[in-house]
Tab-separated table of C-alpha atoms in Angstrom:
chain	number	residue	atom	x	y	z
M	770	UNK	CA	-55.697	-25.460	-1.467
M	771	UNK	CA	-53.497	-23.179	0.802
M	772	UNK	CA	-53.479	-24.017	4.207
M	773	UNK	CA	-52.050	-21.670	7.436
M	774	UNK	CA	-51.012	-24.997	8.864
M	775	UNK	CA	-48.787	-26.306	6.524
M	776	UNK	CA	-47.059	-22.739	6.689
M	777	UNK	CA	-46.991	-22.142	10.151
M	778	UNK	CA	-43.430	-21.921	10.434
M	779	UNK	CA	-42.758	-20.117	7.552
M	780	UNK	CA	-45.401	-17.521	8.401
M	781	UNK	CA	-44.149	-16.778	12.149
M	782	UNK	CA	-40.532	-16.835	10.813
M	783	UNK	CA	-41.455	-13.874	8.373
M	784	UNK	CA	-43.680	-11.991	11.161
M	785	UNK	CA	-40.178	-12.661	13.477
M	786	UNK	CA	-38.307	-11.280	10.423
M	787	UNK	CA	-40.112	-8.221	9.877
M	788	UNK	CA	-40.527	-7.095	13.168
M	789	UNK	CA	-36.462	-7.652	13.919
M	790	UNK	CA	-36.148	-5.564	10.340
M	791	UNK	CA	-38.690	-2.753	11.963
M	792	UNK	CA	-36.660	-2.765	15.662
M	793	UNK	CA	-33.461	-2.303	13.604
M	794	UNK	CA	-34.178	0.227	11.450
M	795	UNK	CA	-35.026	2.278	14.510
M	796	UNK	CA	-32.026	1.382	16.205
M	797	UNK	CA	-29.606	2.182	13.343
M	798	UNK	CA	-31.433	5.176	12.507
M	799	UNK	CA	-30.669	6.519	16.299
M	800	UNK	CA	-27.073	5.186	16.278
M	801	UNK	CA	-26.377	7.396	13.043
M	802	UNK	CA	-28.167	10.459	14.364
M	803	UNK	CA	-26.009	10.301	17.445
M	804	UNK	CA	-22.770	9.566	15.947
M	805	UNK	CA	-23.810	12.339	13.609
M	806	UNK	CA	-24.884	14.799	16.084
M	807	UNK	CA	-21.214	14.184	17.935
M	808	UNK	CA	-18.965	14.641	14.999
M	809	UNK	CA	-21.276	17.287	13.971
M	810	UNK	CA	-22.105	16.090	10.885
M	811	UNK	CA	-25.091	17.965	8.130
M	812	UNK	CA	-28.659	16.451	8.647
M	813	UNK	CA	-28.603	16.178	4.716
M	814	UNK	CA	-25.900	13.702	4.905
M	815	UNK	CA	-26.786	11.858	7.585
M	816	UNK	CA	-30.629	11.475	5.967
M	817	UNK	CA	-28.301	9.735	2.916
M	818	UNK	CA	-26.253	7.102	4.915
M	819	UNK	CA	-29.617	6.221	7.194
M	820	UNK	CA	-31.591	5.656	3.918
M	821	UNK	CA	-28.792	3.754	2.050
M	822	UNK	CA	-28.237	1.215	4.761
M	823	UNK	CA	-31.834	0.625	5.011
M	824	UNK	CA	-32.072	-0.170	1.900
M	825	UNK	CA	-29.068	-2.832	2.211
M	826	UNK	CA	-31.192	-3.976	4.965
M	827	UNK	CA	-34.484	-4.387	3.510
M	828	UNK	CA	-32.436	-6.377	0.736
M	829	UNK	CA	-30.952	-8.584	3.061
M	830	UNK	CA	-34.402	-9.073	4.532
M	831	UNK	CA	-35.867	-10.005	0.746
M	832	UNK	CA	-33.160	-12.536	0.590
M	833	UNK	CA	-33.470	-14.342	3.927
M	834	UNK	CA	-37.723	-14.334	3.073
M	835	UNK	CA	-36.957	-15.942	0.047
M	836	UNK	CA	-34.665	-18.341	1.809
M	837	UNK	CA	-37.327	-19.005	4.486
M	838	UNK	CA	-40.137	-19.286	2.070
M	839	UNK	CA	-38.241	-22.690	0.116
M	840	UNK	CA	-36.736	-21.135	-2.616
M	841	UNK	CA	-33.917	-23.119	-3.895
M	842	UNK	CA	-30.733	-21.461	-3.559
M	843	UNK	CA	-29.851	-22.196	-6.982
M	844	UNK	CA	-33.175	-20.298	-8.168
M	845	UNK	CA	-31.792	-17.344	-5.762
M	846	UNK	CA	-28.296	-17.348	-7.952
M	847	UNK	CA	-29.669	-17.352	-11.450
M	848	UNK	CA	-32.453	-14.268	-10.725
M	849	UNK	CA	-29.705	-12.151	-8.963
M	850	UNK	CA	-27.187	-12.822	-11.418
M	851	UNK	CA	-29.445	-12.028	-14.437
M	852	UNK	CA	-30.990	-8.907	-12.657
M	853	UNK	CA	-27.041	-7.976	-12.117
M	854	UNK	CA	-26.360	-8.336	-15.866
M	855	UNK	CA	-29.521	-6.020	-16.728
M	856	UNK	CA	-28.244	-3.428	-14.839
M	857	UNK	CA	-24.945	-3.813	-15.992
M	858	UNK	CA	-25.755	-3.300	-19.491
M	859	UNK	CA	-28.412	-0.567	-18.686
M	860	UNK	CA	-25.263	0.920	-16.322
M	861	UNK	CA	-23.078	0.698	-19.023
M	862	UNK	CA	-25.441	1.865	-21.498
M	863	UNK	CA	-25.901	5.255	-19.519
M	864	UNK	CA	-22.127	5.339	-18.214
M	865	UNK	CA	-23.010	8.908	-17.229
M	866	UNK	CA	-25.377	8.093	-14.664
M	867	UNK	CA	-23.356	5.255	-12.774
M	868	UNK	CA	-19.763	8.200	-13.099
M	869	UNK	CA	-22.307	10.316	-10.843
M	870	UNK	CA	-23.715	8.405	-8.707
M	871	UNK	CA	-20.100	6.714	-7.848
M	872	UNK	CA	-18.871	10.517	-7.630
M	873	UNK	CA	-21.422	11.385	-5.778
M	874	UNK	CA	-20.371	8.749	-3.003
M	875	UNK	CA	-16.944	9.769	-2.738
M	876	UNK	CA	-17.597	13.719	-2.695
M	877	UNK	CA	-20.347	12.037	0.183
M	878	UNK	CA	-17.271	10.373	1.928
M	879	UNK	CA	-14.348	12.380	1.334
M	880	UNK	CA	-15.930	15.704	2.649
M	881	UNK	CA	-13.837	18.394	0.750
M	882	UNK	CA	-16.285	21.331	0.955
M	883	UNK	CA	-19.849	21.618	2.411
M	884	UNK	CA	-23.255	23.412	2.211
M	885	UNK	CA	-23.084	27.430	2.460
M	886	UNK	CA	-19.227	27.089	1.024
M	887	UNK	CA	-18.350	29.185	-2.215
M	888	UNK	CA	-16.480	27.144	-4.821
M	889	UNK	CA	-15.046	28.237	-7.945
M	890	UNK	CA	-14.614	25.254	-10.607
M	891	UNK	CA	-11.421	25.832	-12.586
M	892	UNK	CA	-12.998	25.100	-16.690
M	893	UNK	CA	-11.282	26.656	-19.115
M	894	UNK	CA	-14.351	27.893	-21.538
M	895	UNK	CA	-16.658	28.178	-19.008
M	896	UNK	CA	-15.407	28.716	-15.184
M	897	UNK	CA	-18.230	28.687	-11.931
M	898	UNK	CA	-18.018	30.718	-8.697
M	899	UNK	CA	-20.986	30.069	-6.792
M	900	UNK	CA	-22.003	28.893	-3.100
M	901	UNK	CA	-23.032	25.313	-2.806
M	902	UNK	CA	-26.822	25.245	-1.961
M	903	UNK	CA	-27.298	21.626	-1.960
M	904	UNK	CA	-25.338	18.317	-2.755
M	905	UNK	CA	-27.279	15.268	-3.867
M	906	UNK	CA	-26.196	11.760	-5.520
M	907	UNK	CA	-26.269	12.952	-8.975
M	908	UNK	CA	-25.467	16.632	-9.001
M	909	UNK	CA	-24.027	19.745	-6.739
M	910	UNK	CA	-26.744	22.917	-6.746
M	911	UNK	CA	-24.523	26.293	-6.995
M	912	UNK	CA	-25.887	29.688	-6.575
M	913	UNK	CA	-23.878	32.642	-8.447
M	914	UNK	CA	-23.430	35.952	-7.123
M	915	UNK	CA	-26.038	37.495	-9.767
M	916	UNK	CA	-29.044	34.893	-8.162
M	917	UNK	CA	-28.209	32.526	-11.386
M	918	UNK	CA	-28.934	28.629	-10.109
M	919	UNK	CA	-26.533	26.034	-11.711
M	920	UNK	CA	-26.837	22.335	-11.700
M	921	UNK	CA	-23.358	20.657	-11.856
M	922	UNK	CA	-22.542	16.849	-12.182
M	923	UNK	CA	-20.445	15.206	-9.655
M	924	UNK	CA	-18.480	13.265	-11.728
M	925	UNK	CA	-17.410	16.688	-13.427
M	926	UNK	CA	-16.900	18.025	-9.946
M	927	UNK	CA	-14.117	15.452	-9.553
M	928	UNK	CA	-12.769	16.501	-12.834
M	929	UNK	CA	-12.246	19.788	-12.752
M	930	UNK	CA	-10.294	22.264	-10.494
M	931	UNK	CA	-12.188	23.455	-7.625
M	932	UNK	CA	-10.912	26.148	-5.351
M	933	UNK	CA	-12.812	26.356	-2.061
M	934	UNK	CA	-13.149	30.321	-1.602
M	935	UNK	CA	-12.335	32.031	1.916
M	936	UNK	CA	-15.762	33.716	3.372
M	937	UNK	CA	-16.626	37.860	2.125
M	938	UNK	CA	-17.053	39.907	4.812
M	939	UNK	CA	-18.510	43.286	3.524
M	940	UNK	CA	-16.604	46.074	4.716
M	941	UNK	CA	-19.472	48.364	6.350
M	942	UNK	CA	-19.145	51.479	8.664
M	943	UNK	CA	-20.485	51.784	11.735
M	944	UNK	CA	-21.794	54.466	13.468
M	945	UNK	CA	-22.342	54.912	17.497
């Protein structure tokens, strides 16, 4: 029969726990915005970095539970390193999916052209000029000049040739 007694500790430790997890994920969060809103960084981007390191958070959080909650360390190794080597092969299996989401991290961290830029990707059968609408983990959104919408991989980003193109400015004529 489950008793609160014989789990005291364990249960306060986890309500101790969760509530440091909540008070840092606020904190964190605010640290980012700031830093973001000084080096003038995109909201999109900033969104990314406070949801990946909450997510290495709540991790770390599953973990310690676990640890608090009796689970032999051992126990801890063996599921980790078997949910590791699932991945792995699934990783492996779709190679395509683990090239984007690693190229999507460096085009995250390396910076080399932003939203509202116009690119032109360098491919010899089939080149792209269009202005970067959106960059997620897996794939950059591009907008020709004719309205078309394209969808282009980031590991093909890092690939290819990309030319960052200088702003139009339409010649007009004014009148007083």
């Amino acid at each position: 029969m489950f008793s609160f007694k014989e789990y005291t500790q364990e249960i306060l430790s986890t309500l101790v726990i969760l509530i440091v997890l909540l008070a840092l994920r606020v904190i964190v969060a605010k640290l980012i915005r700031r830093f973001a809103s000084t080096s003038h960084l995109l909201e999109h981007r900033t969104n990314l970095a406070i949801k990946y390191i909450h997510v290495l958070m709540n991790i770390l959080v599953a973990i310690t539970l676990i640890v608090i909650w009796g689970v032999q360390t051992k126990d801890i190794f063996i599921t980790i390193s078997s949910i590791a080597t699932v991945i792995g092969v699934a990783m492996f299996a779709q190679w395509s999916i683990l090239s984007n989401i690693t190229a999507g991290m460096i085009l995250f961290f390396s910076f080399p052209f932003r939203i509202g830029d116009t690119i032109k990707i360098h491919d010899k059968d089939f080149p792209i000029e269009g202005e970067i609408e959106d960059i997620s983990a897996f794939h950059v959104n591009l907008r020709t000049k004719e309205g078309e919408r394209i969808i282009f991989p980031n590991n093909l980003l890092l690939q290819k040739g990309i030319s960052i193109m200088p702003p139009q400015y339409e010649d007009k004529e004014f009148f007083d």
